[in-house]
XYZ file of C-alpha atoms in Angstrom:
250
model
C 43.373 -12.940 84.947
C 45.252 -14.545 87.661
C 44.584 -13.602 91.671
C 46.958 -15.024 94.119
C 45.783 -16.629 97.495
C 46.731 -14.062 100.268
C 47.636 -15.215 103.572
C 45.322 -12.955 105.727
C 42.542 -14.761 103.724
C 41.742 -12.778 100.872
C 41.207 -13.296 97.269
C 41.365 -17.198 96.311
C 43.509 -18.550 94.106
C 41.625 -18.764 90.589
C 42.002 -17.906 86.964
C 39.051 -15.596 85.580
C 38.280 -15.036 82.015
C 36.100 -12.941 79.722
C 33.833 -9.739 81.719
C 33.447 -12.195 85.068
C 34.428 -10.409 88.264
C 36.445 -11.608 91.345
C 34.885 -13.891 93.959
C 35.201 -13.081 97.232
C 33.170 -12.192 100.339
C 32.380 -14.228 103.882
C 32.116 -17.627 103.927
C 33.498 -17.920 100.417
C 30.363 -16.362 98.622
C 31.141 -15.988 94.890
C 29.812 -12.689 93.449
C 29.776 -12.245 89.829
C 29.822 -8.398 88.283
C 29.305 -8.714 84.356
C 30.756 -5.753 81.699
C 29.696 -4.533 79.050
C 28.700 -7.632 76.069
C 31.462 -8.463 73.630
C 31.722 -7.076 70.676
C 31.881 -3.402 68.308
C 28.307 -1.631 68.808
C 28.898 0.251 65.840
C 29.410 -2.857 63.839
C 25.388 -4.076 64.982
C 24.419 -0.775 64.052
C 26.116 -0.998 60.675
C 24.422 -4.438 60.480
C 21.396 -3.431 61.085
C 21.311 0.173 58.945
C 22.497 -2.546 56.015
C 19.757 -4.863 56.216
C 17.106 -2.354 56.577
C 18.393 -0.878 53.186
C 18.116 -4.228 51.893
C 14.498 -4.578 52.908
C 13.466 -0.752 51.450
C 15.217 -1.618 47.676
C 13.430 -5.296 47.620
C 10.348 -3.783 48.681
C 10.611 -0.596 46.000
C 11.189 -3.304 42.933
C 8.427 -5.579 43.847
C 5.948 -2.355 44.246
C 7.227 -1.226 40.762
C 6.674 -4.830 39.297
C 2.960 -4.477 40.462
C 2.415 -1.632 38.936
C 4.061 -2.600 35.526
C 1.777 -5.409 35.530
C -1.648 -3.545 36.073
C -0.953 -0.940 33.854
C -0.253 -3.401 30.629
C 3.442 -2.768 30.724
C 4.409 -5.859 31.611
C 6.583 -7.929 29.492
C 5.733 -11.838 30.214
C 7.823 -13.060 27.476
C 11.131 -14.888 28.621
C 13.588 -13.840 26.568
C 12.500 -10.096 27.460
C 10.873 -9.639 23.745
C 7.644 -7.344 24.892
C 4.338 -8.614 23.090
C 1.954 -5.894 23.832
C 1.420 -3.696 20.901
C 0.962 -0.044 20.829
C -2.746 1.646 19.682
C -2.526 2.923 15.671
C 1.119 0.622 15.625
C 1.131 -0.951 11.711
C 0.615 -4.667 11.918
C 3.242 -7.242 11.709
C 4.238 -8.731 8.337
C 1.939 -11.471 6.742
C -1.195 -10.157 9.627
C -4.439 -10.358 7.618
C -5.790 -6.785 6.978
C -8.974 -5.856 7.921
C -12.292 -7.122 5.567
C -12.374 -4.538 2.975
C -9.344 -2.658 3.365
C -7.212 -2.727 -0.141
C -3.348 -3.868 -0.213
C -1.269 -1.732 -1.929
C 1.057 -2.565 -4.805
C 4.451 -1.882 -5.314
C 4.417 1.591 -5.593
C 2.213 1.988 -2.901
C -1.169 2.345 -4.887
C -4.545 1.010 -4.312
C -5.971 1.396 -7.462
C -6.957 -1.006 -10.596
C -4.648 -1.492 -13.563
C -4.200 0.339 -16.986
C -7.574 -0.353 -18.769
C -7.591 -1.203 -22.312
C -8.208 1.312 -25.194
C -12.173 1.735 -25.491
C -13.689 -0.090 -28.364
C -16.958 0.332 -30.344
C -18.488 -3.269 -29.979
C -21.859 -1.808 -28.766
C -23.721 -4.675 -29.445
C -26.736 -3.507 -27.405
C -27.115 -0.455 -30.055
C -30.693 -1.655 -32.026
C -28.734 -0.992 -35.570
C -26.226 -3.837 -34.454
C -23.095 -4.447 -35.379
C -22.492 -5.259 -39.646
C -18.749 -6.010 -39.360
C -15.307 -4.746 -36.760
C -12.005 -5.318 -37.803
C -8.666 -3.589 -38.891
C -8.384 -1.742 -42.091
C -5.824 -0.097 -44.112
C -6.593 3.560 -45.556
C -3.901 3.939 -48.043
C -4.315 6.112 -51.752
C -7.113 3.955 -52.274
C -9.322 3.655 -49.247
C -11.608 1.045 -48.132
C -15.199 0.500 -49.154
C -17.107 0.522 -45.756
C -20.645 -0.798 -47.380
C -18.873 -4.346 -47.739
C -18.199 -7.124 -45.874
C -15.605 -7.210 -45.415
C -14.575 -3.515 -46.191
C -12.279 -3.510 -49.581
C -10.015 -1.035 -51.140
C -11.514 0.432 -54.315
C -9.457 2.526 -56.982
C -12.371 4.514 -57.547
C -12.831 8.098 -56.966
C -16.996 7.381 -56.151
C -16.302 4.064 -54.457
C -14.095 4.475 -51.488
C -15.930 6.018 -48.216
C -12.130 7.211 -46.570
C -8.574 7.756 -48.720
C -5.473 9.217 -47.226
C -4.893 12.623 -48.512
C -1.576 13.352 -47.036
C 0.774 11.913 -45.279
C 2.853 14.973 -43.552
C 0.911 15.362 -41.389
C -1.595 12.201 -42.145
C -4.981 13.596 -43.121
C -7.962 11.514 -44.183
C -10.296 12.170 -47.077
C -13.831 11.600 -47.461
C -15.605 11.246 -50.530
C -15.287 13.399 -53.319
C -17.351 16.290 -52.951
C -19.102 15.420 -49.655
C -18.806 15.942 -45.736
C -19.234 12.873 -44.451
C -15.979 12.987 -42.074
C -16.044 14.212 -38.197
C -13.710 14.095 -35.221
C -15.171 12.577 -31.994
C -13.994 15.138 -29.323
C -15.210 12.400 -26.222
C -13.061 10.531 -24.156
C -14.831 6.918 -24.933
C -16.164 5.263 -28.316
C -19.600 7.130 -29.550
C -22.420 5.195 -30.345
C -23.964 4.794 -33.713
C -26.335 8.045 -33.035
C -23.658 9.793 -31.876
C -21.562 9.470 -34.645
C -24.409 10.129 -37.421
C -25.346 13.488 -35.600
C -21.804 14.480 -35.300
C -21.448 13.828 -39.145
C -24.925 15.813 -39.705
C -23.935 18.466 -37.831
C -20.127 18.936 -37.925
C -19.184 16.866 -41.225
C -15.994 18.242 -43.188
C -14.277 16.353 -46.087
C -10.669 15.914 -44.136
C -9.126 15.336 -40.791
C -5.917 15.215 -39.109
C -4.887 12.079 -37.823
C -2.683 10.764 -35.228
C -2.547 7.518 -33.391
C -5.527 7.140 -30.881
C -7.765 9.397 -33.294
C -11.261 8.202 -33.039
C -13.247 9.415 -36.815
C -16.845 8.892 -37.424
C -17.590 8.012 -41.154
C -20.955 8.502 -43.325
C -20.542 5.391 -45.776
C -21.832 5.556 -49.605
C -24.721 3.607 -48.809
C -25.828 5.482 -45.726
C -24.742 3.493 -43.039
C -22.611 4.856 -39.891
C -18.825 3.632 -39.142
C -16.068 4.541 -36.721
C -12.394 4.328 -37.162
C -9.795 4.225 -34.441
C -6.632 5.098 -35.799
C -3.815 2.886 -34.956
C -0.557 3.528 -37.094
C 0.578 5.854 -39.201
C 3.334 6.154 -41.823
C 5.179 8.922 -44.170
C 3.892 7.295 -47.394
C 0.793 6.435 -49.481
C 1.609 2.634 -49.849
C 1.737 1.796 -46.038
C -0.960 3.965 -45.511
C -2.928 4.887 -42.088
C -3.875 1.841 -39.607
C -7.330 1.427 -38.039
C -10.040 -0.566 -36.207
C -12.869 0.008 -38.084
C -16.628 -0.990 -36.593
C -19.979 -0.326 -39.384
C -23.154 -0.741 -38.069
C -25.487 -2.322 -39.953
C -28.106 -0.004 -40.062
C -28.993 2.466 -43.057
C -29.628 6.130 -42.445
C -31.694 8.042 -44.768
């Protein structure tokens, strides 16, 4: 503001600006009187609630950082992918499985393949082993005693004939018992089959494929047949692996 000299010697002539008071007084003493500072008080209290609220959120994220870390939640990856893996989680593909634990297959199973058809190549049986091989039982049946076995037409020379052929049923020697089913699950040994004969002998069987027959030869020695094929007709006959041990039975 602007205070004019007046005559009877008052006020001086100056130009004050901002909260300063007039001068004035004896002997020209200048006294200053100050207002209130510039500026809005709300607006430095605004300021100030603001920053604060600043300082509570930084210091709430940095606490919950800490505590991500210690408890194993952390994810120290850069691109935000999180490595730590959770207890009883499966393993990623291509990880080595433990020492001893078995990998399924395809379907999910742990278990061994189909095993092959039992055969009776018991070598360790003390008769031994006189010949194995396929063998065709047709009208005229095989003679067991040779070696090779070979088809006879002769009623007193073949061990085995096929009877019929709907259903396929084998025939034993004229007039004797010396046929028997094996009811087990794997290829009987040479005892097994001569007691089964002894015991349980009948001069015809039904056959099928997978039919396992003991036969008492001519000459007294023990053979089994596992029956392979069969057919509607007495030229093709019955298919099957034929093993004769060696040994004579009296």
């Amino acid at each position: 503001m602007t205070v004019a000299k007046d005559s009877g010697g008052g006020l001086s002539g100056n130009s004050f600006h901002g909260s300063t008071a007039a001068q004035h007084g004896e002997h020209s003493v200048q006294i200053n009187h100050y207002g209130p500072p510039p500026g809005n008080p709300r607006n430095r209290l605004r300021i100030t609630l603001a920053a604060l609220a600043v300082l509570v959120l930084l210091g709430g994220a940095l606490t919950l950082a800490l505590w991500k870390y210690r408890d194993g939640t952390a994810d120290p990856d850069p691109e935000g992918r999180s490595t730590h893996t959770p207890s009883g989680a499966a393993p990623a593909p291509g990880a080595t499985r433990e020492s001893g634990t078995p990998s399924p297959d395809a379907s999910g199973a742990t278990g061994a393949s189909d095993a092959p058809a039992p055969e009776a190549s018991l070598t360790s049986d003390p008769g031994g082993i006189q010949w194995t091989g396929p063998v065709r039982i047709a009208e005229d049946g095989p003679y067991l005693d040779e070696k090779p076995p070979k088809i006879k037409a002769s009623t007193y020379g073949e061990d085995v004939d096929l009877g019929l052929v709907d259903p396929p049923r084998l025939s034993g020697r004229t007039g004797e018992s010396n046929l028997a089913l094996w009811p087990g699950t794997g290829m009987p040994t040479r005892q097994e089959c001569a007691d089964l004969i002894a015991t349980q002998g009948v001069r015809q069987v039904k056959v099928a494929k997978g039919t396992v027959v003991c036969v008492a030869t001519q000459e007294g020695r023990t053979a089994v047949l596992t029956i392979t094929s069969t057919s509607n007709n007495f030229t093709d006959g019955v298919m099957a692996q034929a093993t004769v041990w060696s040994t004579v039975t009296d």
